[in-house]
CSV table of C-alpha atoms in Angstrom, one decimal:
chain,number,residue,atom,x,y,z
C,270,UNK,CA,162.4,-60.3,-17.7
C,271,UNK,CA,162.6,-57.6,-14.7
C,272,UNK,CA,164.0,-55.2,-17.4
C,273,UNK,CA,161.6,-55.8,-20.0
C,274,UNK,CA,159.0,-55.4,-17.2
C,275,UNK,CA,160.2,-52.1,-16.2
C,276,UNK,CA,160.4,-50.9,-20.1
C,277,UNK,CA,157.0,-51.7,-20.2
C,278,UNK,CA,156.3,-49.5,-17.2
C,279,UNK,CA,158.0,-47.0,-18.7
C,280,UNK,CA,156.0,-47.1,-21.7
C,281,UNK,CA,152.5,-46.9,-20.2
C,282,UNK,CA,153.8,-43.4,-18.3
C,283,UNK,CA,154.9,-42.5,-22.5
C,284,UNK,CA,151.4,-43.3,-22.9
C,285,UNK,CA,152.8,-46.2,-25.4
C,286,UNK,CA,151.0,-49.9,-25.3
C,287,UNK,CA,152.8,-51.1,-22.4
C,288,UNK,CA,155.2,-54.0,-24.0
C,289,UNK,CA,159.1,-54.0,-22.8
C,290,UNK,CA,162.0,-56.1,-24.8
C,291,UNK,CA,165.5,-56.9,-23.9
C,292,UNK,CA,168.3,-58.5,-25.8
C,293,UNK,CA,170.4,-61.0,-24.2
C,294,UNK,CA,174.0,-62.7,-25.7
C,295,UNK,CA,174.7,-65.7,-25.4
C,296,UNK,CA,176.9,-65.3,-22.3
C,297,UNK,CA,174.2,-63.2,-20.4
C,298,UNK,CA,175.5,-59.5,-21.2
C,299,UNK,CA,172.5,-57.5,-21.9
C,300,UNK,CA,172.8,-55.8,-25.7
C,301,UNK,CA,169.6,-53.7,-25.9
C,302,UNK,CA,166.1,-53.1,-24.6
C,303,UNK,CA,163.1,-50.7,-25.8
C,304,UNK,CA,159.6,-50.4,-25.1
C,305,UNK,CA,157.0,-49.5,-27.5
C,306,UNK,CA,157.3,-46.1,-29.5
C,307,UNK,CA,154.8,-46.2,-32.5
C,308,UNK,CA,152.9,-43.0,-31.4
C,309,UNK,CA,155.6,-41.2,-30.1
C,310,UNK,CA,158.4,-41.5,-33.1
C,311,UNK,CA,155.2,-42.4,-35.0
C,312,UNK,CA,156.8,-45.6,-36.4
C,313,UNK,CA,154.1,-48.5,-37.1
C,314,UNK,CA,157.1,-50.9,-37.2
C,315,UNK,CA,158.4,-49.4,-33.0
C,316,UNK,CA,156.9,-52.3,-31.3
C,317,UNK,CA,159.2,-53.0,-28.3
C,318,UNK,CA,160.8,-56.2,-30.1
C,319,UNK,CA,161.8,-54.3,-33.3
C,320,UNK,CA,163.2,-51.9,-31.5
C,321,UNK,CA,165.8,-53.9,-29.5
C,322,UNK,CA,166.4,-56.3,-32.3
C,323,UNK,CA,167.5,-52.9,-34.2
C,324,UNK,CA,169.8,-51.4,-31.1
C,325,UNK,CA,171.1,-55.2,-30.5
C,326,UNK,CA,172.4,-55.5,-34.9
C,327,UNK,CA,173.9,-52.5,-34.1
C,328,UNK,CA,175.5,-53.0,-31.3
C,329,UNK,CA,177.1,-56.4,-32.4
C,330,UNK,CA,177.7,-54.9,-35.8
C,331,UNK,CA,175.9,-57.9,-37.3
C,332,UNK,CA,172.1,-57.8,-39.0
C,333,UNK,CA,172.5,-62.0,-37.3
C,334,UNK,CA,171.8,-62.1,-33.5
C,335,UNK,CA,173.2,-65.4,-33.7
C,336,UNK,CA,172.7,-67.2,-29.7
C,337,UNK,CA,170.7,-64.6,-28.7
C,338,UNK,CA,167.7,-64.6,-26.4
C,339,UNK,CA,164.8,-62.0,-27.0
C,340,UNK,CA,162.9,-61.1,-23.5
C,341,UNK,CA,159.1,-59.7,-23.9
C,342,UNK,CA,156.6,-58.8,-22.0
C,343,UNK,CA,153.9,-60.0,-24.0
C,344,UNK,CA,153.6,-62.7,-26.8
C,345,UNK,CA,155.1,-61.2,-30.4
C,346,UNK,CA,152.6,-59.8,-32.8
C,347,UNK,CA,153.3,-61.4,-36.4
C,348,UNK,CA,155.4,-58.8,-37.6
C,349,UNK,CA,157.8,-59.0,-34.7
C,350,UNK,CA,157.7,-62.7,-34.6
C,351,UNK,CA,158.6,-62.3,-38.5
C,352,UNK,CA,161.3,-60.4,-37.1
C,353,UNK,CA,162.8,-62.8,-34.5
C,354,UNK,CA,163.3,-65.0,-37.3
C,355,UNK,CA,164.9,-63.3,-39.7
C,356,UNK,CA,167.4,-62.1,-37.2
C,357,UNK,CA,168.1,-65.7,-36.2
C,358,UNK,CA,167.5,-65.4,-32.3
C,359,UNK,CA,168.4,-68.5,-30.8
C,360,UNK,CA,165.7,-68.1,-28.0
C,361,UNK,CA,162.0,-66.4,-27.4
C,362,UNK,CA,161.2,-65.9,-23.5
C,363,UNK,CA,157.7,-64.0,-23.3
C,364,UNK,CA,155.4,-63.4,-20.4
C,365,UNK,CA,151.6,-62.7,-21.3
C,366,UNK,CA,150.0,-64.5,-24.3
C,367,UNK,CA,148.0,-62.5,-26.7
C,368,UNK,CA,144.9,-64.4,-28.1
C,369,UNK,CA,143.8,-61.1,-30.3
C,370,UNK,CA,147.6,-59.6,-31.5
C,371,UNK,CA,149.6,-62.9,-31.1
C,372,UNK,CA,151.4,-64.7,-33.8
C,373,UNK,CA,153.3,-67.2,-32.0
C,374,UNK,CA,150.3,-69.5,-30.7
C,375,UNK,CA,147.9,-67.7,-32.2
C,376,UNK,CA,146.7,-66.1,-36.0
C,377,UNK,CA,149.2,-67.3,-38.6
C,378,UNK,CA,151.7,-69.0,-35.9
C,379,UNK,CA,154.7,-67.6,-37.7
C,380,UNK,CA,157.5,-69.9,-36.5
C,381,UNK,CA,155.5,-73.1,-37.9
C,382,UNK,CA,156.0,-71.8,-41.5
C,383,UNK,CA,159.3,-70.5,-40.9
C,384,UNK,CA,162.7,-71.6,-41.7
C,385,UNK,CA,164.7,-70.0,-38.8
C,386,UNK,CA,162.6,-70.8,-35.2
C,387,UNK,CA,164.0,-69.6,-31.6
C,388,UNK,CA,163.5,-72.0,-28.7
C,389,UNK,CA,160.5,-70.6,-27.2
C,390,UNK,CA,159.8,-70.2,-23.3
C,391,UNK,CA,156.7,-68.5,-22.6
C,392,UNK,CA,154.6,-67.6,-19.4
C,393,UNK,CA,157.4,-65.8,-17.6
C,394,UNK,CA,156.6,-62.9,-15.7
C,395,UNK,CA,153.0,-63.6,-17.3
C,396,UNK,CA,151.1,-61.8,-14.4
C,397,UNK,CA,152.6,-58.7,-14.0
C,398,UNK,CA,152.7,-58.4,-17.4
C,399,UNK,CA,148.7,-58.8,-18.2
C,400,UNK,CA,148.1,-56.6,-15.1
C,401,UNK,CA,150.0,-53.6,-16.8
C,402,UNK,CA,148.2,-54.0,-20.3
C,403,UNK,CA,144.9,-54.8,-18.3
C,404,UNK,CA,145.5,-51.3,-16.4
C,405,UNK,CA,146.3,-49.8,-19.3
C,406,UNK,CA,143.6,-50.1,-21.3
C,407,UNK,CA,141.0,-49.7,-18.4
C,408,UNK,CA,142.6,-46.3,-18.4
C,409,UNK,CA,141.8,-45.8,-21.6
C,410,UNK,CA,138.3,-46.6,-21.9
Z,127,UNK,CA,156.8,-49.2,-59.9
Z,128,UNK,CA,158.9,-47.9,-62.3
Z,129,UNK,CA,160.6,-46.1,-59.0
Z,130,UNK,CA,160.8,-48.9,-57.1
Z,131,UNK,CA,162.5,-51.1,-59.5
Z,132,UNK,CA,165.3,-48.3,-60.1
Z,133,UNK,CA,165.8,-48.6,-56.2
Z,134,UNK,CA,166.1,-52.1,-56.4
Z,135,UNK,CA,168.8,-51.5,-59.2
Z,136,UNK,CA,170.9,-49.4,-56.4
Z,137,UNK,CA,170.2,-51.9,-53.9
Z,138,UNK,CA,172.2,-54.5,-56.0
Z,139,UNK,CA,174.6,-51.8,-56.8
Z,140,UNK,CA,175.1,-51.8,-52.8
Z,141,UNK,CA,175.4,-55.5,-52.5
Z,142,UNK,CA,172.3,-55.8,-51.2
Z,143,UNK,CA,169.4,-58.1,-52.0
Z,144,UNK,CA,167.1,-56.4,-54.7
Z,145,UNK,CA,164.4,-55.2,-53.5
Z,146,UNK,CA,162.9,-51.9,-53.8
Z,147,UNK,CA,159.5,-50.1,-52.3
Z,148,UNK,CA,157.7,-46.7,-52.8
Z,149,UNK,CA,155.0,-45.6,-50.5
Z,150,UNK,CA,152.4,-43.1,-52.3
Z,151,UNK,CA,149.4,-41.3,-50.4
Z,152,UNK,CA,145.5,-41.6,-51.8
Z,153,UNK,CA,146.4,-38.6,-54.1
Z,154,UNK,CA,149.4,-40.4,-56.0
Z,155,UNK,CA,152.4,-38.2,-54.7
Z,156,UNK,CA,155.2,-40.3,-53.5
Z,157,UNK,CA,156.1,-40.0,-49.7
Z,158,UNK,CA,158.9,-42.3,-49.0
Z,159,UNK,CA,161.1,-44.8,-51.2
Z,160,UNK,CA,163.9,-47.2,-49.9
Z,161,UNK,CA,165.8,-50.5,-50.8
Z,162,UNK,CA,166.6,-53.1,-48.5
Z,163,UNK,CA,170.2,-52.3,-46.1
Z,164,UNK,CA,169.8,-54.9,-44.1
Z,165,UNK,CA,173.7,-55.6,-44.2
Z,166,UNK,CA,174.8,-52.2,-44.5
Z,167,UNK,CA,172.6,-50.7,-41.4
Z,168,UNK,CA,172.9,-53.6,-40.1
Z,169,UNK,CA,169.4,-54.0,-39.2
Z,170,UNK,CA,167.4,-57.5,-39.8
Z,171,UNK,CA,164.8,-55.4,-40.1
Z,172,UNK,CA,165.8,-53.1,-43.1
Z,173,UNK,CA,164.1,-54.5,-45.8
Z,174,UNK,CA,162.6,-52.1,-48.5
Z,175,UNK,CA,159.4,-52.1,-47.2
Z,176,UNK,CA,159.6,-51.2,-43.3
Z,177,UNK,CA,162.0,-48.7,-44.1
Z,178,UNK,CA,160.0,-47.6,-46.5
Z,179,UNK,CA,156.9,-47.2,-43.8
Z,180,UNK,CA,158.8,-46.0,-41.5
Z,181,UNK,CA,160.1,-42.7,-44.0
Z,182,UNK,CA,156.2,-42.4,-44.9
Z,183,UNK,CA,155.2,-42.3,-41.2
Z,184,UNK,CA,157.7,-39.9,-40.3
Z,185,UNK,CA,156.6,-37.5,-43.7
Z,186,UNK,CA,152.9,-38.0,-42.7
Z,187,UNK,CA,153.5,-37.1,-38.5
Z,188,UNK,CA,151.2,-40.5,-37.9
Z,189,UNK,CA,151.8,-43.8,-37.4
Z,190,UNK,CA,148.6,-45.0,-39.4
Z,191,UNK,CA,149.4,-44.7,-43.4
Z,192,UNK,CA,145.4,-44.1,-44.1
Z,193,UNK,CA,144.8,-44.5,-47.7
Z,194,UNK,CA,148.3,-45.0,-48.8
Z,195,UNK,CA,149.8,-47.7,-51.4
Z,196,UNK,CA,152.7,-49.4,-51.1
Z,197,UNK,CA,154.7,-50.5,-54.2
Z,198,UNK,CA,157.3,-52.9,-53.9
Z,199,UNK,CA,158.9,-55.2,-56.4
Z,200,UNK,CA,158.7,-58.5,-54.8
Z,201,UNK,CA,155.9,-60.2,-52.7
Z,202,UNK,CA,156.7,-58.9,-48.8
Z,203,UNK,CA,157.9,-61.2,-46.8
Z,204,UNK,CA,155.8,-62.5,-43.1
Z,205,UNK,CA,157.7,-59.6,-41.5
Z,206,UNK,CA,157.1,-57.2,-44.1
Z,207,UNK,CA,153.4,-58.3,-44.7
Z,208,UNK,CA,152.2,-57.9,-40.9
Z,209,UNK,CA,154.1,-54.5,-41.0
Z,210,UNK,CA,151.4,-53.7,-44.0
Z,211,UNK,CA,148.8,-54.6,-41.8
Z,212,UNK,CA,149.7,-52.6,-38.6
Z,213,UNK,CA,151.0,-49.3,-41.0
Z,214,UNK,CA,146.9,-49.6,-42.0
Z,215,UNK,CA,147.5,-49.4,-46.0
Z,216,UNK,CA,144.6,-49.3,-48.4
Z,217,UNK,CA,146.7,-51.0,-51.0
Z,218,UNK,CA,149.5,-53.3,-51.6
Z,219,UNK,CA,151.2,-53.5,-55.0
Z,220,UNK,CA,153.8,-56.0,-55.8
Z,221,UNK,CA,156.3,-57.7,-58.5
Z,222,UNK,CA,157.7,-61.1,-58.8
Z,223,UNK,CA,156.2,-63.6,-56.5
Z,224,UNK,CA,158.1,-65.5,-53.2
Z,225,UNK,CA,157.5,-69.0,-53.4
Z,226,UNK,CA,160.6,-69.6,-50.7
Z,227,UNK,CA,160.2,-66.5,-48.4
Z,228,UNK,CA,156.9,-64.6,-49.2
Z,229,UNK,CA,154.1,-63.7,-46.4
Z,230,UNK,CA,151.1,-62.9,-48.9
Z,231,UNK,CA,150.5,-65.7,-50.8
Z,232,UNK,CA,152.9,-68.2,-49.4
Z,233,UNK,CA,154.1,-69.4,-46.2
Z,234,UNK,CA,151.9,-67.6,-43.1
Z,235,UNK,CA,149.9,-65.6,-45.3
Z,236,UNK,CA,149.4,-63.1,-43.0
Z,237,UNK,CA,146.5,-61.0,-44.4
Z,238,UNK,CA,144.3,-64.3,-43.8
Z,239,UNK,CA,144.5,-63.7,-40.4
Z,240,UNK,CA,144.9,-60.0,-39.7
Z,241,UNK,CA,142.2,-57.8,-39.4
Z,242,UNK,CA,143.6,-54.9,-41.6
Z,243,UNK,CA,144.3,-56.6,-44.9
Z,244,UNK,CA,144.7,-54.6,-47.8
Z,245,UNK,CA,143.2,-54.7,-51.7
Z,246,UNK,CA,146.2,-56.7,-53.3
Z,247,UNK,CA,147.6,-56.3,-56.7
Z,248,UNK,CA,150.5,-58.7,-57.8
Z,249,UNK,CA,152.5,-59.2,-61.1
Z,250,UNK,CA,153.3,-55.5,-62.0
Z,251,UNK,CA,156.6,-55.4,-63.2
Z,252,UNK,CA,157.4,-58.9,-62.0
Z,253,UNK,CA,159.7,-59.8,-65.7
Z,254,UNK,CA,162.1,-57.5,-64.2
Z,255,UNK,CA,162.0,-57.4,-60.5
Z,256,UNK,CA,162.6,-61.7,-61.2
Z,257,UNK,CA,165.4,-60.9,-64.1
Z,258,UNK,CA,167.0,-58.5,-60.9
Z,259,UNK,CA,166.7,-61.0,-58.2
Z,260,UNK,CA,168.2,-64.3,-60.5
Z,261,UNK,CA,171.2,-62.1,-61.4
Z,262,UNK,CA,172.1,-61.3,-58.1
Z,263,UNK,CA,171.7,-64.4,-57.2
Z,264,UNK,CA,173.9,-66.1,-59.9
Z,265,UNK,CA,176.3,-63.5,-59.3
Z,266,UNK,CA,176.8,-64.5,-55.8
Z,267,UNK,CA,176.9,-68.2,-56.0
């Protein structure tokens, strides 16, 4: 979760929402890791999650991240939590909850209707991860 | 829909499942058209409609598709469906309904709980996006 912390980092200096992903294998090795990119690219689908789910199919050579674990800074929106299942991650670790954007505990609480649901960890890094967004968009305002 | 069924066609010709979208702007021209490569990328995320959104996004310099339409021969999936709702479109048009994996009217339904939902139209050119999807199916079992 360091890494995805210090991808979200990264991203508020981008000016980018700050939100940082990694990809894990199963044995550890990290595969991939992005922070958000939708203005910069502009790609409404570059949240941090797509992103590294993309880099991490490509690196194993397989559209399946079978055994995988996703890392994220904050809790997936629906699309990326959409995502997470259809590439068949074995495990969600996210830090910050997001009662507005969410769609793991909140809105349509995507792995409840779907077939393929990750083990899901949450609240990891939580702090520093609510401080960035919170500093973010004080900046903003 | 007439152009998103012939890239549904190719997708099948490709081996991949048959899905086809066209993005259009307010004034009818057609910005960006794909089928789904998720194996051939592969990219879980590569279905016909985020690549789609993406190509428009790209064409348009903005991550917001203001006013635009996507056409796409079968109801989106969750992922898909949310993707709809970040990229902003005025307008979703669809094909053949997804009892098993659709976002819109089954499963999640995601515009239910998003904030940007667009004006929905379903059932054009669902005889043959269905007659597409069963033959690649039978094919492969």
């Amino acid at each position: 979760m360091a890494a995805a912390l210090a991808l979200a980092r990264d991203a508020a200096a981008a000016g980018e929402v700050p939100v940082g992903a990694v990809v894990t294998a199963a044995d550890g090795r990290v595969l991939a890791g992005a922070h958000n990119q939708t203005r910069s690219l502009p790609d409404p689908t570059a949240h941090a999650e797509i992103l590294a789910l993309r880099e991490a199919a490509k690196v194993l050579g397989n559209e399946r991240l079978i055994g995988c674990t996703l890392w994220v800074t904050l809790e997936p929106c629906p699309m990326c939590a959409a995502a997470i299942s259809e590439a068949r991650l074995a495990r969600l670790v996210y830090g910050a909850t997001d009662p507005k954007g969410g769609g793991v505990e909140h809105g349509p609480r995507i792995f409840a209707h779907s077939r393929h649901a990750p083990e899901l960890v949450s609240g990891v890094g939580e702090t520093e991860s609510a401080a960035l967004l919170k500093a973010f968009f004080t900046d903003r305002r």
